[in-house]
Short mmCIF file of C-alpha atoms in Angstrom, two decimals:
data_model
loop_
_atom_site.label_atom_id
_atom_site.label_comp_id
_atom_site.label_asym_id
_atom_site.label_seq_id
_atom_site.Cartn_x
_atom_site.Cartn_y
_atom_site.Cartn_z
CA UNK A 5 8.11 335.20 188.10
CA UNK A 6 4.92 334.82 190.86
CA UNK A 7 4.70 331.14 190.89
CA UNK A 8 0.92 329.45 189.62
CA UNK A 9 -1.63 330.63 191.03
CA UNK A 10 -4.68 328.33 191.59
CA UNK A 11 -7.96 329.62 193.44
CA UNK A 12 -9.98 328.67 195.00
CA UNK A 13 -7.88 327.41 197.97
CA UNK A 14 -10.82 325.24 198.81
CA UNK A 15 -14.35 324.78 198.08
CA UNK A 16 -16.71 322.89 200.19
CA UNK A 17 -20.36 322.09 197.64
CA UNK A 18 -23.38 319.75 197.86
CA UNK A 19 -23.48 316.34 195.92
CA UNK A 20 -24.97 317.76 192.34
CA UNK A 21 -23.53 321.01 192.14
CA UNK A 22 -21.05 322.35 189.39
CA UNK A 23 -18.13 324.03 190.20
CA UNK A 24 -14.91 326.13 189.09
CA UNK A 25 -11.30 326.29 189.60
CA UNK A 26 -8.78 329.00 188.53
CA UNK A 27 -4.96 328.00 186.91
CA UNK A 28 -2.69 331.49 185.47
CA UNK A 29 0.85 329.52 185.17
CA UNK A 30 3.84 330.94 184.29
CA UNK A 31 3.74 333.91 182.95
CA UNK A 32 6.01 332.36 179.85
CA UNK A 33 5.33 329.44 180.03
CA UNK A 34 3.55 327.76 177.22
CA UNK A 35 2.07 324.02 178.54
CA UNK A 36 -0.48 323.86 180.95
CA UNK A 37 -1.59 320.62 182.57
CA UNK A 38 -4.12 319.57 185.25
CA UNK A 39 -3.70 316.69 187.78
CA UNK A 40 -6.83 315.86 190.56
CA UNK A 41 -4.42 314.09 193.62
CA UNK A 42 -5.96 312.23 196.40
CA UNK A 43 -4.89 310.83 199.60
CA UNK A 44 -1.58 308.29 199.67
CA UNK A 45 -1.49 309.01 195.82
CA UNK A 46 1.03 310.92 192.67
CA UNK A 47 -0.41 314.01 190.56
CA UNK A 48 -2.63 311.38 187.90
CA UNK A 49 -2.50 313.37 184.69
CA UNK A 50 -6.15 314.77 183.93
CA UNK A 51 -5.17 316.94 180.34
CA UNK A 52 -3.09 319.76 179.17
CA UNK A 53 -3.12 322.18 177.05
CA UNK A 54 -0.62 323.96 174.62
CA UNK A 55 -0.91 327.75 174.89
CA UNK A 56 -4.64 327.22 173.46
CA UNK A 57 -4.71 323.84 172.72
CA UNK A 58 -5.82 321.34 174.96
CA UNK A 59 -3.98 318.06 172.96
CA UNK A 60 -4.76 315.23 175.48
CA UNK A 61 -7.64 314.63 178.00
CA UNK A 62 -7.13 311.47 180.16
CA UNK A 63 -9.73 308.30 178.59
CA UNK A 64 -10.04 308.51 182.85
CA UNK A 65 -12.14 311.65 182.67
CA UNK A 66 -15.60 312.05 183.08
CA UNK A 67 -17.72 314.46 180.13
CA UNK A 68 -18.72 315.54 183.65
CA UNK A 69 -14.87 317.39 183.54
CA UNK A 70 -14.20 320.17 180.93
CA UNK A 71 -11.17 322.29 180.79
CA UNK A 72 -10.74 325.12 178.57
CA UNK A 73 -7.41 328.19 178.06
CA UNK A 74 -9.31 330.79 176.51
CA UNK A 75 -6.07 332.86 175.28
CA UNK A 76 -3.38 330.99 176.58
CA UNK A 77 -2.66 332.12 179.74
CA UNK A 78 -5.43 331.17 182.60
CA UNK A 79 -7.14 327.91 182.36
CA UNK A 80 -10.30 326.89 183.83
CA UNK A 81 -11.23 322.98 185.39
CA UNK A 82 -15.26 322.78 185.82
CA UNK A 83 -17.25 319.49 187.14
CA UNK A 84 -20.77 319.27 186.53
CA UNK A 85 -22.47 317.55 188.88
CA UNK A 86 -19.69 316.90 191.29
CA UNK A 87 -20.48 313.02 193.03
CA UNK A 88 -18.86 312.08 195.93
CA UNK A 89 -15.64 310.16 194.57
CA UNK A 90 -14.51 314.49 192.28
CA UNK A 91 -12.67 314.83 196.52
CA UNK A 92 -9.91 315.41 195.92
CA UNK A 93 -6.41 318.23 194.80
CA UNK A 94 -6.66 319.57 191.87
CA UNK A 95 -3.38 321.04 190.85
CA UNK A 96 -2.11 322.90 187.95
CA UNK A 97 1.74 322.94 187.01
CA UNK A 98 2.72 324.90 183.68
CA UNK A 99 6.49 324.40 181.82
CA UNK A 100 7.70 325.63 179.07
CA UNK A 101 9.20 322.92 176.66
CA UNK A 102 9.48 319.74 176.12
CA UNK A 103 10.23 317.10 178.79
CA UNK A 104 11.35 320.67 181.29
CA UNK A 105 10.71 320.35 185.35
CA UNK A 106 6.75 320.75 185.56
CA UNK A 107 5.71 324.27 189.09
CA UNK A 108 2.65 323.02 190.90
CA UNK A 109 1.08 325.02 191.94
CA UNK A 110 -1.17 324.93 195.69
CA UNK A 111 -3.66 322.96 194.21
CA UNK A 112 -7.81 323.81 194.75
CA UNK A 113 -8.76 321.13 197.53
CA UNK A 114 -12.87 320.17 196.83
CA UNK A 115 -14.18 318.74 199.44
CA UNK A 116 -18.03 316.90 198.35
CA UNK A 117 -21.03 317.10 201.47
CA UNK B 20 -0.79 301.16 181.17
CA UNK B 21 2.74 302.69 181.36
CA UNK B 22 2.88 302.59 185.47
CA UNK B 23 5.78 304.52 187.63
CA UNK B 24 6.46 302.52 190.90
CA UNK B 25 8.47 303.39 194.51
CA UNK B 26 7.96 301.67 197.72
CA UNK B 27 5.09 303.17 199.48
CA UNK B 28 7.31 303.55 202.86
CA UNK B 29 7.86 304.54 205.08
CA UNK B 30 11.01 304.79 205.31
CA UNK B 31 12.61 305.75 208.83
CA UNK B 32 16.18 306.61 209.19
CA UNK B 33 18.20 308.93 211.48
CA UNK B 34 19.34 311.84 211.51
CA UNK B 35 23.07 312.78 209.83
CA UNK B 36 22.05 309.23 207.19
CA UNK B 37 21.58 308.28 204.01
CA UNK B 38 18.22 308.11 202.58
CA UNK B 39 17.74 306.03 199.29
CA UNK B 40 14.95 306.58 197.79
CA UNK B 41 13.42 304.68 194.75
CA UNK B 42 11.68 303.92 191.83
CA UNK B 43 11.01 301.91 188.55
CA UNK B 44 9.26 303.08 185.28
CA UNK B 45 7.30 300.69 182.34
CA UNK B 46 8.05 302.29 179.31
CA UNK B 47 11.35 303.17 177.89
CA UNK B 48 10.38 305.54 175.61
CA UNK B 49 9.77 307.95 178.37
CA UNK B 50 13.01 310.72 177.93
CA UNK B 51 13.30 312.74 181.68
CA UNK B 52 12.31 311.96 185.30
CA UNK B 53 12.38 313.75 188.60
CA UNK B 54 11.55 314.33 191.52
CA UNK B 55 9.02 316.27 193.11
CA UNK B 56 9.14 316.73 197.63
CA UNK B 57 5.14 316.16 198.59
CA UNK B 58 4.59 318.13 203.13
CA UNK B 59 1.91 316.83 203.54
CA UNK B 60 -1.84 319.34 202.56
CA UNK B 61 1.17 320.94 200.29
CA UNK B 62 1.74 320.73 196.39
CA UNK B 63 4.93 318.80 195.27
CA UNK B 64 8.27 320.76 195.02
CA UNK B 65 10.71 319.86 192.64
CA UNK B 66 13.40 318.32 194.04
CA UNK B 67 15.60 317.29 191.45
CA UNK B 68 15.29 316.36 187.30
CA UNK B 69 18.19 313.95 185.32
CA UNK B 70 17.82 313.54 181.73
CA UNK B 71 21.18 310.48 180.77
CA UNK B 72 22.64 307.68 182.40
CA UNK B 73 24.41 308.70 185.42
CA UNK B 74 24.60 310.74 189.13
CA UNK B 75 23.98 314.25 188.91
CA UNK B 76 24.68 316.32 192.33
CA UNK B 77 22.35 319.57 193.76
CA UNK B 78 23.58 320.11 196.87
CA UNK B 79 22.34 317.61 199.56
CA UNK B 80 20.58 316.47 196.40
CA UNK B 81 21.80 312.71 194.35
CA UNK B 82 19.89 311.95 191.45
CA UNK B 83 21.46 308.39 189.45
CA UNK B 84 19.77 307.28 186.32
CA UNK B 85 20.47 304.18 184.74
CA UNK B 86 18.14 303.51 182.21
CA UNK B 87 18.84 299.75 180.83
CA UNK B 88 17.32 299.08 183.63
CA UNK B 89 14.53 301.49 183.49
CA UNK B 90 15.64 302.62 186.96
CA UNK B 91 15.79 306.08 189.29
CA UNK B 92 16.58 306.83 192.33
CA UNK B 93 17.68 309.81 194.49
CA UNK B 94 20.29 309.73 197.59
CA UNK B 95 19.70 312.63 200.63
CA UNK B 96 22.61 312.57 202.33
CA UNK B 97 22.71 314.16 205.97
CA UNK B 98 19.41 313.73 206.24
CA UNK B 99 17.04 316.69 208.72
CA UNK B 100 14.22 315.93 209.99
CA UNK B 101 12.68 318.74 207.54
CA UNK B 102 13.38 316.58 204.45
CA UNK B 103 10.45 314.08 206.39
CA UNK B 104 8.03 314.21 203.28
CA UNK B 105 6.45 311.78 200.74
CA UNK B 106 8.98 312.11 197.14
CA UNK B 107 7.36 311.64 194.54
CA UNK B 108 9.29 309.89 190.95
CA UNK B 109 8.14 311.75 187.94
CA UNK B 110 9.02 309.70 184.23
CA UNK B 111 8.22 312.18 181.16
CA UNK B 112 7.40 310.95 177.62
CA UNK B 113 6.69 311.80 174.38
CA UNK B 114 8.34 314.96 175.27
CA UNK B 115 5.07 316.30 177.70
CA UNK B 116 3.32 313.94 179.47
CA UNK B 117 3.69 312.72 182.37
CA UNK B 118 3.39 310.59 184.80
CA UNK B 119 3.79 309.84 188.67
CA UNK B 120 4.64 307.99 191.35
CA UNK B 121 2.46 307.15 194.28
CA UNK B 122 5.62 308.12 196.42
CA UNK B 123 7.62 306.79 199.02
CA UNK B 124 6.80 308.43 202.82
CA UNK B 125 10.45 309.47 204.44
CA UNK B 126 10.87 310.10 207.79
CA UNK B 127 14.16 311.84 209.60
CA UNK B 128 14.65 310.95 212.93
CA UNK B 129 16.02 313.26 215.71
#
């Protein structure tokens, strides 16, 4: 069990640029989640995959955000035309089955200049 | 809007004391409950999970759940300075949708 892996760990980019993050879940986990966390807040749900199917997407997520999980393994989260308000820690978590604890990766910290 | 509420703290306790962290949730359909510890700049780390009413103990940690009152708590016995962190309460609904509270900051004084 190598845990959930996310990269890059840090991303600094200029406003208006596109960024893409990757998450590799624990291998036997079929469920994968993306969260966003800002200072002083808990993780905020963005989207959820069961295998390769994206089953739910937060209404808070604008059209600039898209996520994929091809082949039900790793996942990518892309943010297009980044804005200052996108600066946050982006967390990925995985789990297996209903109501099970989620295991988090180390996160990707995004800073928008 | 389904919510999980926590006192933001900071909660300050002396070393060796019991720290009591509390959480309420709004969705009566919530089925599973989790406590995560998060050190500054790090990702959340699972501490405890509980599904049924009552107490669940694991080492120095005890989780308590009261579904009638929609209340979850975490007790940390013999608190250590290394327990100083933010503690996140989370509730899962529908088997997959997990809502996190904003967290309670705990400070254990040596």
